[in-house]
Coordinates of C-alpha atoms in Angstrom, one line a residue:
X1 CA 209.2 174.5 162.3
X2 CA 205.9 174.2 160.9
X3 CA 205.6 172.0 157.8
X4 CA 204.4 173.8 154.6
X5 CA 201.9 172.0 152.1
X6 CA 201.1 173.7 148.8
X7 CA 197.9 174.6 149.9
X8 CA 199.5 176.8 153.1
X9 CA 201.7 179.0 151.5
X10 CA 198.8 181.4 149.7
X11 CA 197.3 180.8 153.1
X12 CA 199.8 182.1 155.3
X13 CA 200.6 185.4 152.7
X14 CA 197.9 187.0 154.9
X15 CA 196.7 190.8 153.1
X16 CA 198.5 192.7 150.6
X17 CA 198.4 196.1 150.4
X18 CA 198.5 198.2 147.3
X19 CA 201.9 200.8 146.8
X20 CA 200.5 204.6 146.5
X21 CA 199.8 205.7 143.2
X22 CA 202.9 206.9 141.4
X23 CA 205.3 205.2 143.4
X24 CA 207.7 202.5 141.9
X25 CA 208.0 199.6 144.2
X26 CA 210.5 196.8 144.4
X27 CA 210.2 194.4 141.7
X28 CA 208.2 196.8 139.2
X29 CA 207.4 195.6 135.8
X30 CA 209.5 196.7 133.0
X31 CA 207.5 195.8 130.2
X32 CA 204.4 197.5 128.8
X33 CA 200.8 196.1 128.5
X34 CA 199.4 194.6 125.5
X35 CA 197.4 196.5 123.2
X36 CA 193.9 196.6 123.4
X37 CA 193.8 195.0 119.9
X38 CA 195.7 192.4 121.0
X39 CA 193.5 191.5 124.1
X40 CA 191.2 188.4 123.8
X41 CA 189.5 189.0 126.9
X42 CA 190.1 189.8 130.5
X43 CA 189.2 187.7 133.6
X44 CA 189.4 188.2 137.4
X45 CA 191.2 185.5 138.8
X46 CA 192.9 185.1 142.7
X47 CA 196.5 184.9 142.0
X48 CA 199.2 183.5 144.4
X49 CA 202.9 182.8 144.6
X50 CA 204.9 180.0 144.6
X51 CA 208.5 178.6 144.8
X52 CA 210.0 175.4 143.3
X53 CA 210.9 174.6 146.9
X54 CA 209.9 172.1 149.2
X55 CA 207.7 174.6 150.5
X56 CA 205.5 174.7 147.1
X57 CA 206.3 171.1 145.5
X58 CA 207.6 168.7 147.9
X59 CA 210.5 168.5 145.9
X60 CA 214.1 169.5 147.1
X61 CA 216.7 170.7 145.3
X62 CA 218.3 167.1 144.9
X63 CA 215.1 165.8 143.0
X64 CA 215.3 165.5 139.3
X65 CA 212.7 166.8 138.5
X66 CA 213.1 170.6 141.0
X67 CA 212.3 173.3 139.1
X68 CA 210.0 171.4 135.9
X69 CA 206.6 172.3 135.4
X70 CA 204.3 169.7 134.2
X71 CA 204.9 171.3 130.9
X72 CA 208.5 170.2 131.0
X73 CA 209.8 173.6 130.5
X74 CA 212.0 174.9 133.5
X75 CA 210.3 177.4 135.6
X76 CA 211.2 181.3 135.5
X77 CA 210.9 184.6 136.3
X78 CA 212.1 187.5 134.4
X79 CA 209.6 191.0 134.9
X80 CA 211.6 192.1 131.7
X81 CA 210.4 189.0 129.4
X82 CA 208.2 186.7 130.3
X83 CA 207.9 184.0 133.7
X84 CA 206.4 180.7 133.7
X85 CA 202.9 180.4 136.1
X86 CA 200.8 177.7 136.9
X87 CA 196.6 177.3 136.4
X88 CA 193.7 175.8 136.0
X89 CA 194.4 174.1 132.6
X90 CA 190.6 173.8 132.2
X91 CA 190.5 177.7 132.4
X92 CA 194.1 178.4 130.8
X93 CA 195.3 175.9 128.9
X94 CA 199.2 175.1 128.8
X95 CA 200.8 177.4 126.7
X96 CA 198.4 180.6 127.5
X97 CA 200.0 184.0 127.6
X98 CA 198.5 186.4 129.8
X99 CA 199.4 190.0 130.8
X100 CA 198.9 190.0 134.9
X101 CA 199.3 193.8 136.4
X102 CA 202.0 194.2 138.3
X103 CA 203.9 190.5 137.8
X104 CA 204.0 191.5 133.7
X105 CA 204.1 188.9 130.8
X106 CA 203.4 184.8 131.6
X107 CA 202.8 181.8 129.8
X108 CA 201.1 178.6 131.9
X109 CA 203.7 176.3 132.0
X110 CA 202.5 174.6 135.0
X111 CA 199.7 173.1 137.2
X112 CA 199.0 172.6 140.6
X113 CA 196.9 170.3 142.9
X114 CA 195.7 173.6 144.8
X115 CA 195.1 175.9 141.5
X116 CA 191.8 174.8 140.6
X117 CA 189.4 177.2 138.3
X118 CA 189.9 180.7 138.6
X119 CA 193.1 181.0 140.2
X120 CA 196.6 181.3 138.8
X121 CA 200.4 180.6 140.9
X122 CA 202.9 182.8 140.0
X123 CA 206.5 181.5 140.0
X124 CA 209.0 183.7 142.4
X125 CA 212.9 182.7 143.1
X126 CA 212.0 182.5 146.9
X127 CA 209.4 182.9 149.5
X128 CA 210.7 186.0 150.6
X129 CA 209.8 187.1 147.4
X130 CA 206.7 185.6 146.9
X131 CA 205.4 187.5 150.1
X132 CA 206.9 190.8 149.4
X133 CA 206.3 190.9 145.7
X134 CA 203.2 189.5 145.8
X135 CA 200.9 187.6 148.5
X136 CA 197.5 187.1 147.4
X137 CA 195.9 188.9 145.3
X138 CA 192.8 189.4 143.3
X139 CA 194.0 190.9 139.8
X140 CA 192.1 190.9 136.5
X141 CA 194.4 189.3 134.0
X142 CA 194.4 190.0 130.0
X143 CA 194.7 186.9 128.2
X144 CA 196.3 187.6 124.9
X145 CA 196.8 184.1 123.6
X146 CA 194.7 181.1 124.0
X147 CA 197.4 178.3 124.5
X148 CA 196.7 174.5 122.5
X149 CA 197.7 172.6 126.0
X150 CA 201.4 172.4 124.6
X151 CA 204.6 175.1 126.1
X152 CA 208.3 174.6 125.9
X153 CA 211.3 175.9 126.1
X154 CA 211.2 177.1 122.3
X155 CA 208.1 179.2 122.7
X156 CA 209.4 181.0 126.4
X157 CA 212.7 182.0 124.2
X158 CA 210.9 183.5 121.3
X159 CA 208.4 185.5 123.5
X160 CA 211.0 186.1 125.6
X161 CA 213.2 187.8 122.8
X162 CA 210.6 189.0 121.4
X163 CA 209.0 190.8 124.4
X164 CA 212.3 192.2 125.2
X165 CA 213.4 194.0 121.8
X166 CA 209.9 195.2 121.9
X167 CA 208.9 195.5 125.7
X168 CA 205.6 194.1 124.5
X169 CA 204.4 190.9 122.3
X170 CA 204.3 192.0 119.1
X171 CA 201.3 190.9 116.9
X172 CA 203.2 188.5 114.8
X173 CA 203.7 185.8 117.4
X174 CA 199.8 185.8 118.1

């Protein structure tokens, strides 16, 4: 069995094809895009996926510290809220919110030793997931909140909430 480094997996996704237009694949997003008012600007960015395995971390289920971003916030994914990613903090800094097509709402919670400038690790349950819900992928992402280098568990639950009476960030927590 080959062993996995954090810089293989995004490797070995190989291409990703689009769905057809008008058809609702597995894994959809449930939540609606922000607002053009609300957007600060968009960037193009290569966006990845990634597990809090061995197979992204190093780090085994036994560790203490499986499933933590550098943040401190444990990592998520919920298309109906909001998921934790990992980035570039020079680009995004901790605590960003960004609205990424097709993966929905995310706040950088995380860092990694391979996500360096323009690219952005989204967090998945599993590999299986990672490669059928997502690959890699060029996407232009909408940041609508310029993070101050801090995220925890406070701020995911009141987006969270918030995004899911609302299917959408409302204004007030911008």
């Amino acid at each position: 069995m080959p062993k996995f480094t954090p810089k293989a997996l995004p490797a070995i996704a190989g291409t990703v094809t689009k769905p057809a237009q008008g058809v609702n694949k597995q894994g959809a997003v449930a939540v609606s895009a922000p607002k053009q008012e609300q957007v600060i600007h968009t960037m193009k960015v290569m966006a990845t996926g990634y597990t809090a395995g061995y197979e992204s971390t190093g780090k085994l289920p036994s560790h203490p510290q499986y499933g933590i971003t550098y943040s401190g916030v444990k990592v998520r994914r919920d298309k109906n809220t909001i998921s934790t990613i990992a980035a570039d903090p020079r680009v995004f800094p901790l605590g960003t919110v960004l609205y990424i097509p097709e993966y929905g709402y995310a706040i950088v919670a995380d860092v990694g030793s391979a996500i360096k400038g323009r690219k952005i690790d989204l967090y998945f349950a599993t590999t299986k997931q990672v490669y059928k819900e997502w690959g890699k992928k060029e996407v232009e992402v909408q940041v609508i909140k310029r993070g101050n280098g801090k995220c925890s568990e406070k701020m995911l639950n009141a987006l969270g909430k918030a995004i899911q009476t609302y299917k959408s960030v409302p204004a007030s927590l911008l």
